[in-house]
Tab-separated table of C-alpha atoms in Angstrom:
chain	number	residue	atom	x	y	z
A	228	MET	CA	14.720	-9.850	18.992
A	229	ILE	CA	16.356	-8.364	15.897
A	230	GLY	CA	14.759	-5.306	14.315
A	231	TRP	CA	15.401	-2.084	12.414
A	232	ARG	CA	14.679	1.444	13.652
A	233	VAL	CA	14.587	4.782	11.841
A	234	ARG	CA	17.168	6.694	13.887
A	235	ARG	CA	18.073	9.529	11.486
A	236	PRO	CA	15.403	10.205	8.832
A	237	GLY	CA	17.127	11.168	5.604
A	238	PRO	CA	18.207	9.898	2.167
A	239	ILE	CA	18.236	6.101	2.090
A	240	ASP	CA	21.824	5.992	0.838
A	241	GLY	CA	22.825	7.874	3.997
A	242	GLY	CA	21.770	4.964	6.218
A	243	PRO	CA	18.736	6.256	8.161
A	244	LEU	CA	17.977	2.772	9.580
A	245	ASP	CA	19.879	1.043	12.387
A	246	ARG	CA	19.816	-2.713	12.970
A	247	VAL	CA	19.212	-3.263	16.695
A	248	ARG	CA	18.572	-5.887	19.336
A	249	ALA	CA	15.467	-5.005	21.341
A	250	PRO	CA	13.092	-6.658	23.812
A	251	VAL	CA	10.164	-8.536	22.328
A	252	PRO	CA	7.200	-6.098	22.539
A	253	GLN	CA	4.546	-6.741	25.145
A	254	PRO	CA	0.957	-6.603	23.865
A	255	ARG	CA	-1.320	-4.107	25.567
A	256	SER	CA	-4.905	-4.862	26.533
A	257	GLY	CA	-6.840	-5.995	23.482
A	258	GLU	CA	-3.714	-6.706	21.426
A	259	LEU	CA	-2.125	-9.782	19.869
A	260	LEU	CA	1.578	-10.603	19.946
A	261	VAL	CA	2.584	-11.859	16.513
A	262	ARG	CA	5.718	-13.617	15.315
A	263	VAL	CA	6.561	-12.036	11.970
A	264	LEU	CA	6.741	-14.570	9.130
A	265	ALA	CA	7.128	-12.016	6.322
A	266	CYS	CA	6.890	-8.250	5.918
A	267	GLY	CA	6.515	-6.400	2.641
A	268	VAL	CA	8.707	-3.433	1.770
A	269	CYS	CA	6.459	-0.510	0.812
A	270	ARG	CA	7.223	2.922	-0.623
A	271	THR	CA	5.544	4.384	2.450
A	272	ASP	CA	8.323	2.780	4.533
A	273	LEU	CA	10.770	4.674	2.334
A	274	HIS	CA	8.886	7.940	2.979
A	275	VAL	CA	9.076	7.259	6.741
A	276	ALA	CA	12.800	6.435	6.564
A	277	GLU	CA	13.703	9.413	4.401
A	278	GLY	CA	11.610	11.942	6.326
A	279	ASP	CA	9.093	12.694	3.569
A	280	LEU	CA	6.504	11.923	6.253
A	281	PRO	CA	6.870	13.749	9.586
A	282	VAL	CA	8.152	11.730	12.528
A	283	HIS	CA	5.257	10.372	14.565
A	284	ARG	CA	7.299	8.003	16.745
A	285	SER	CA	11.005	8.522	17.308
A	286	GLY	CA	13.035	5.441	16.392
A	287	VAL	CA	10.035	3.674	14.896
A	288	VAL	CA	10.290	0.174	13.428
A	289	PRO	CA	8.873	0.475	9.869
A	290	GLY	CA	6.783	-2.105	8.052
A	291	HIS	CA	3.031	-2.571	7.651
A	292	GLU	CA	2.580	-5.514	5.278
A	293	ILE	CA	2.976	-8.135	7.977
A	294	VAL	CA	2.126	-11.808	7.766
A	295	GLY	CA	2.469	-13.405	11.156
A	296	GLU	CA	1.506	-16.115	13.597
A	297	VAL	CA	-0.286	-15.252	16.840
A	298	VAL	CA	1.900	-16.309	19.766
A	299	ALA	CA	0.089	-14.606	22.670
A	300	LEU	CA	-3.229	-12.918	23.495
A	301	SER	CA	-3.392	-10.067	25.981
A	302	PRO	CA	-6.239	-9.655	28.466
A	303	GLY	CA	-9.140	-8.003	26.697
A	304	VAL	CA	-8.884	-10.066	23.514
A	305	ARG	CA	-12.186	-11.854	22.995
A	306	GLN	CA	-11.848	-15.609	22.795
A	307	GLY	CA	-14.307	-17.921	21.096
A	308	GLY	CA	-16.575	-17.154	18.148
A	309	ALA	CA	-16.068	-16.991	14.414
A	310	ASP	CA	-14.250	-13.631	14.461
A	311	ALA	CA	-12.003	-14.311	17.468
A	312	PHE	CA	-8.283	-15.139	17.342
A	313	ALA	CA	-6.309	-17.922	18.972
A	314	VAL	CA	-2.636	-18.755	19.450
A	315	GLY	CA	-1.339	-20.299	16.231
A	316	ASP	CA	-3.622	-18.326	13.907
A	317	ARG	CA	-2.058	-16.827	10.791
A	318	VAL	CA	-2.974	-13.141	10.611
A	319	GLY	CA	-2.203	-9.991	8.686
A	320	ILE	CA	-1.204	-6.600	10.067
A	321	ALA	CA	-1.779	-3.684	7.719
A	322	TRP	CA	-1.249	0.102	7.715
A	323	LEU	CA	-4.410	1.122	9.612
A	324	ARG	CA	-3.907	0.309	13.304
A	325	HIS	CA	-6.386	2.405	15.281
A	326	THR	CA	-9.355	4.752	14.866
A	327	CYS	CA	-11.488	6.420	17.520
A	328	GLY	CA	-14.787	4.847	16.420
A	329	VAL	CA	-16.872	7.823	17.592
A	330	CYS	CA	-16.014	10.767	15.326
A	331	ARG	CA	-18.283	11.758	12.429
A	332	TYR	CA	-15.927	10.096	9.935
A	333	CYS	CA	-15.888	6.765	11.757
A	334	LEU	CA	-19.654	6.854	12.235
A	335	ARG	CA	-20.275	7.354	8.519
A	336	GLY	CA	-17.985	4.485	7.491
A	337	ALA	CA	-14.969	6.656	6.578
A	338	GLU	CA	-12.645	5.569	9.372
A	339	ASN	CA	-9.648	6.145	7.081
A	340	LEU	CA	-10.297	9.885	7.618
A	341	CYS	CA	-10.442	9.652	11.423
A	342	PRO	CA	-8.372	12.506	12.955
A	343	GLN	CA	-7.254	10.122	15.715
A	344	SER	CA	-6.157	7.347	13.329
A	345	GLU	CA	-2.833	5.598	13.956
A	346	TYR	CA	-0.691	3.568	11.598
A	347	THR	CA	1.596	0.550	11.804
A	348	GLY	CA	5.231	1.417	11.167
A	349	TRP	CA	4.623	5.147	11.698
A	350	ASP	CA	2.753	5.666	14.988
A	351	ALA	CA	3.620	2.218	16.350
A	352	ASP	CA	6.421	-0.253	15.682
A	353	GLY	CA	5.910	-2.423	12.620
A	354	GLY	CA	7.219	-5.522	10.904
A	355	TYR	CA	10.920	-4.874	10.200
A	356	ALA	CA	11.470	-7.090	13.242
A	357	GLN	CA	10.921	-10.626	14.468
A	358	PHE	CA	7.824	-9.788	16.530
A	359	ALA	CA	5.080	-7.149	16.407
A	360	THR	CA	1.821	-6.336	18.163
A	361	VAL	CA	-1.569	-5.404	16.736
A	362	PRO	CA	-4.959	-4.536	18.241
A	363	ALA	CA	-7.101	-7.629	17.656
A	364	ALA	CA	-9.838	-5.457	16.126
A	365	TYR	CA	-7.420	-4.445	13.333
A	366	ALA	CA	-5.843	-7.849	12.651
A	367	LEU	CA	-6.896	-9.407	9.350
A	368	ARG	CA	-7.832	-12.923	8.278
A	369	LEU	CA	-5.690	-14.028	5.346
A	370	PRO	CA	-6.751	-15.836	2.159
A	371	ALA	CA	-5.628	-19.418	1.678
A	372	GLY	CA	-3.466	-20.552	-1.214
A	373	TYR	CA	-0.709	-17.939	-0.979
A	374	SER	CA	2.758	-18.297	0.520
A	375	ASP	CA	3.810	-15.881	3.273
A	376	ILE	CA	5.993	-13.979	0.787
A	377	ASP	CA	3.156	-13.668	-1.720
A	378	THR	CA	0.617	-12.707	0.947
A	379	ALA	CA	2.608	-9.782	2.384
A	380	PRO	CA	2.175	-7.380	-0.589
A	381	LEU	CA	-1.572	-7.952	-0.504
A	382	LEU	CA	-1.708	-6.179	2.865
A	383	CYS	CA	-0.885	-2.717	1.578
A	384	ALA	CA	-0.039	-2.773	-2.106
A	385	GLY	CA	-3.151	-4.845	-2.718
A	386	ILE	CA	-5.487	-3.066	-0.315
A	387	ILE	CA	-4.467	0.442	-1.392
A	388	GLY	CA	-4.659	-0.543	-5.057
A	389	TYR	CA	-8.174	-1.821	-4.419
A	390	ARG	CA	-9.229	1.418	-2.718
A	391	ALA	CA	-7.612	3.434	-5.516
A	392	LEU	CA	-9.730	1.499	-8.023
A	393	ARG	CA	-12.834	2.367	-6.039
A	394	ARG	CA	-11.826	6.038	-5.873
A	395	ALA	CA	-11.168	6.064	-9.631
A	396	ALA	CA	-14.815	5.128	-10.264
A	397	LEU	CA	-13.951	2.822	-13.154
A	398	PRO	CA	-17.148	1.954	-15.058
A	399	GLN	CA	-17.929	-1.645	-15.975
A	400	GLY	CA	-15.744	-2.621	-18.939
A	401	GLY	CA	-14.096	0.806	-18.879
A	402	ARG	CA	-10.645	1.967	-19.936
A	403	LEU	CA	-8.192	2.354	-17.052
A	404	GLY	CA	-4.818	4.088	-17.195
A	405	ILE	CA	-2.135	3.173	-14.655
A	406	TYR	CA	0.812	5.521	-14.127
A	407	GLY	CA	3.737	3.754	-12.483
A	408	PHE	CA	3.816	-0.025	-12.298
A	409	GLY	CA	5.281	-1.179	-8.998
A	410	GLY	CA	3.968	-3.436	-6.243
A	411	SER	CA	0.526	-1.861	-5.867
A	412	ALA	CA	-0.083	-1.168	-9.546
A	413	HIS	CA	0.543	-4.701	-10.748
A	414	ILE	CA	-2.058	-6.007	-8.278
A	415	ALA	CA	-4.640	-3.319	-9.083
A	416	ALA	CA	-4.225	-4.049	-12.796
A	417	GLN	CA	-5.147	-7.688	-12.240
A	418	VAL	CA	-8.247	-6.769	-10.235
A	419	ALA	CA	-9.343	-4.405	-13.008
A	420	LEU	CA	-8.666	-6.977	-15.727
A	421	ALA	CA	-10.622	-9.616	-13.793
A	422	ARG	CA	-13.569	-7.220	-13.818
A	423	GLY	CA	-13.417	-6.780	-17.586
A	424	ALA	CA	-11.534	-3.489	-17.810
A	425	GLU	CA	-9.175	-2.476	-20.603
A	426	VAL	CA	-5.893	-1.507	-18.943
A	427	HIS	CA	-3.251	0.867	-20.319
A	428	VAL	CA	0.061	1.203	-18.470
A	429	MET	CA	2.445	4.147	-18.454
A	430	THR	CA	5.853	3.508	-16.868
A	431	ARG	CA	9.495	4.355	-17.511
A	432	ASP	CA	10.824	0.949	-16.366
A	433	PRO	CA	11.442	-1.559	-19.209
A	434	ALA	CA	11.049	-4.546	-16.871
A	435	ALA	CA	7.755	-3.163	-15.551
A	436	ARG	CA	6.548	-2.672	-19.121
A	437	GLU	CA	7.266	-6.326	-19.853
A	438	LEU	CA	5.386	-7.398	-16.723
A	439	ALA	CA	2.410	-5.244	-17.728
A	440	ARG	CA	2.284	-6.908	-21.128
A	441	ASP	CA	2.519	-10.358	-19.543
A	442	LEU	CA	-0.421	-9.550	-17.262
A	443	GLY	CA	-2.601	-8.532	-20.206
A	444	ALA	CA	-2.339	-4.746	-20.555
A	445	ALA	CA	-3.885	-3.470	-23.802
A	446	SER	CA	-1.029	-0.998	-24.284
A	447	VAL	CA	2.220	-0.072	-22.556
A	448	GLN	CA	4.192	3.125	-23.048
A	449	GLY	CA	6.459	5.645	-21.344
A	450	ALA	CA	5.593	7.326	-18.060
A	451	ALA	CA	4.267	10.577	-19.556
A	452	ASP	CA	3.214	9.236	-22.974
A	453	ARG	CA	-0.388	9.518	-24.107
A	454	PRO	CA	-2.243	6.195	-24.272
A	455	PRO	CA	-3.798	5.205	-27.614
A	456	VAL	CA	-7.354	5.773	-26.301
A	457	GLN	CA	-9.055	8.241	-24.007
A	458	LEU	CA	-9.404	6.885	-20.485
A	459	ASP	CA	-12.498	6.553	-18.320
A	460	SER	CA	-10.374	6.396	-15.179
A	461	ALA	CA	-6.728	6.595	-14.188
A	462	ILE	CA	-4.635	5.856	-11.117
A	463	LEU	CA	-1.336	7.566	-10.373
A	464	PHE	CA	0.855	5.236	-8.316
A	465	ALA	CA	4.195	6.938	-8.997
A	466	PRO	CA	4.840	9.715	-6.414
A	467	VAL	CA	5.563	12.199	-9.210
A	468	GLY	CA	3.421	15.315	-9.331
A	469	ASP	CA	4.505	16.091	-12.909
A	470	LEU	CA	2.518	13.052	-14.077
A	471	VAL	CA	-0.786	14.502	-12.875
A	472	LEU	CA	-0.980	16.701	-15.983
A	473	PRO	CA	-0.588	14.004	-18.669
A	474	ALA	CA	-2.893	11.703	-16.681
A	475	LEU	CA	-5.650	14.320	-16.556
A	476	ALA	CA	-5.120	15.199	-20.222
A	477	ALA	CA	-5.611	11.521	-21.158
A	478	LEU	CA	-9.025	11.325	-19.464
A	479	ASP	CA	-12.223	11.271	-21.464
A	480	ARG	CA	-15.144	13.501	-20.488
A	481	GLY	CA	-16.233	12.786	-16.930
A	482	GLY	CA	-13.068	10.794	-16.245
A	483	VAL	CA	-11.547	10.442	-12.777
A	484	LEU	CA	-7.881	10.410	-11.726
A	485	ALA	CA	-7.106	8.832	-8.333
A	486	VAL	CA	-3.734	9.659	-6.759
A	487	ALA	CA	-2.816	6.595	-4.715
A	488	GLY	CA	0.305	7.666	-2.828
A	489	ILE	CA	0.625	9.045	0.696
A	490	HIS	CA	3.284	11.447	-0.616
A	491	LEU	CA	3.464	13.283	-3.947
A	492	SER	CA	5.934	15.810	-5.296
A	493	ASP	CA	4.507	19.206	-6.234
A	494	ILE	CA	1.924	19.328	-9.027
A	495	PRO	CA	2.630	21.882	-11.781
A	496	ALA	CA	0.012	24.482	-12.679
A	497	LEU	CA	-3.067	23.001	-14.343
A	498	ASN	CA	-4.750	24.380	-17.446
A	499	TYR	CA	-8.481	24.388	-16.766
A	500	GLN	CA	-9.552	23.687	-20.343
A	501	ARG	CA	-6.999	20.941	-20.992
A	502	HIS	CA	-6.994	19.172	-17.633
A	503	LEU	CA	-10.267	19.735	-15.740
A	504	PHE	CA	-13.042	20.984	-18.011
A	505	GLN	CA	-15.776	18.570	-19.128
A	506	GLU	CA	-16.123	17.315	-15.554
A	507	ARG	CA	-12.793	15.596	-15.197
A	508	GLU	CA	-11.943	14.985	-11.545
A	509	ILE	CA	-8.844	14.407	-9.432
A	510	ARG	CA	-9.179	12.525	-6.138
A	511	SER	CA	-6.715	11.567	-3.443
A	512	VAL	CA	-6.566	8.195	-1.703
A	513	THR	CA	-6.089	8.292	2.062
A	514	ALA	CA	-5.244	4.966	3.699
A	515	ASN	CA	-8.120	2.457	3.735
A	516	THR	CA	-10.918	1.202	5.898
A	517	ARG	CA	-11.022	-2.245	7.439
A	518	ALA	CA	-13.968	-2.951	5.139
A	519	ASP	CA	-11.703	-2.240	2.141
A	520	ALA	CA	-9.129	-4.671	3.493
A	521	ARG	CA	-11.622	-7.445	4.137
A	522	GLU	CA	-13.304	-7.027	0.738
A	523	PHE	CA	-10.000	-7.132	-1.098
A	524	LEU	CA	-8.620	-10.121	0.812
A	525	ALA	CA	-11.884	-12.008	0.188
A	526	LEU	CA	-11.537	-11.204	-3.518
A	527	ALA	CA	-7.926	-12.432	-3.471
A	528	GLY	CA	-9.154	-15.687	-1.958
A	529	LYS	CA	-11.584	-16.226	-4.834
A	530	HIS	CA	-9.489	-14.948	-7.742
A	531	ARG	CA	-5.828	-15.929	-7.803
A	532	ILE	CA	-3.607	-12.853	-8.060
A	533	HIS	CA	-0.173	-13.257	-9.601
A	534	LEU	CA	2.449	-11.714	-7.320
A	535	THR	CA	5.928	-10.751	-8.421
A	536	ALA	CA	7.756	-10.738	-5.091
A	537	ARG	CA	11.452	-10.828	-4.287
A	538	GLY	CA	12.558	-12.110	-0.884
A	539	TYR	CA	15.177	-10.409	1.287
A	540	SER	CA	16.581	-11.514	4.626
A	541	LEU	CA	15.504	-9.301	7.541
A	542	ASP	CA	19.222	-8.617	8.024
A	543	THR	CA	19.240	-6.773	4.673
A	544	ALA	CA	16.207	-4.526	5.221
A	545	ASP	CA	18.257	-1.410	4.532
A	546	ARG	CA	19.370	-2.826	1.185
A	547	ALA	CA	15.793	-3.775	0.280
A	548	LEU	CA	14.644	-0.186	0.863
A	549	ALA	CA	17.585	1.157	-1.163
A	550	ASP	CA	16.750	-1.232	-4.005
A	551	LEU	CA	13.156	0.032	-3.904
A	552	ALA	CA	14.320	3.650	-3.996
A	553	HIS	CA	16.556	3.008	-7.002
A	554	GLY	CA	14.108	0.804	-8.916
A	555	ARG	CA	16.309	-2.289	-8.828
A	556	PHE	CA	13.448	-4.805	-8.880
A	557	THR	CA	10.042	-5.273	-10.457
A	558	GLY	CA	6.988	-5.982	-8.343
A	559	ALA	CA	7.366	-6.177	-4.576
A	560	ALA	CA	10.134	-6.864	-2.038
A	561	VAL	CA	9.450	-8.905	1.095
A	562	LEU	CA	11.553	-9.319	4.241
A	563	VAL	CA	11.777	-12.777	5.777
A	564	PRO	CA	13.160	-13.108	9.355
């Protein structure tokens, strides 16, 4: 098969990915072999390629927003029943790939914090290839009514945006600020709007500002500008630590800022009175649980989400990541083998 591996983590313009021919992976016990139909291009893939995240698997194939078709079941995959998989099923493969199931985090429903957790496209080969494997217990049912290209961003951008909304503790009908307006943010904004929130977007990208207006944002301004109202909640999607300060300063009393990225540049010194007093909070977002994924995908099946996705050939995966790094598109990029 054709695939891409991270051979030399470093700046994307230096060519850290190699296009390779490799054997089709063999599923281990309890795993599915999936033919990749589409794979989203996520900023986390960029962090893996550029070395912002430490190497977990040398020469890993990135990609964790995978829409695929099951082509083989290994021994150990349960067959029959409503939650079983069969050859020909359309499935999703997301970031979370494995948890231990027995630690105190898993037992309390916080499997995203499991110390033994493993991730697609970081600990195991992902979807920048023609085939991938996934443990059946972590494969996801996909909502109907979306094309493969439109479904792919739901599997990380959508799921993480959904968890970030939960972490931001947005009250019913509350005012939400969104900092950065890429693939995840434009999905989270629609979920919030569908629930009656008032959404204010801060972004430096003119095209992203236009998209935010089209989706129904109450106001749109520059990345560090103050919104016209005090916010009940905010989500920082841009991996820019400098934006933590204006986001906290824009919060009303008791407001919560959720930082959605897996990587963030350094945060400048906070002023207690200006940024944290009056019970303002800052929370991180660490991966997601399978329950998050299933809840969000069920919601996407009931409420149509508008996706702005740009297709790239698998042969141009390196260019897609470079375009993401340099902000050359609005919304999401998706690889198609």
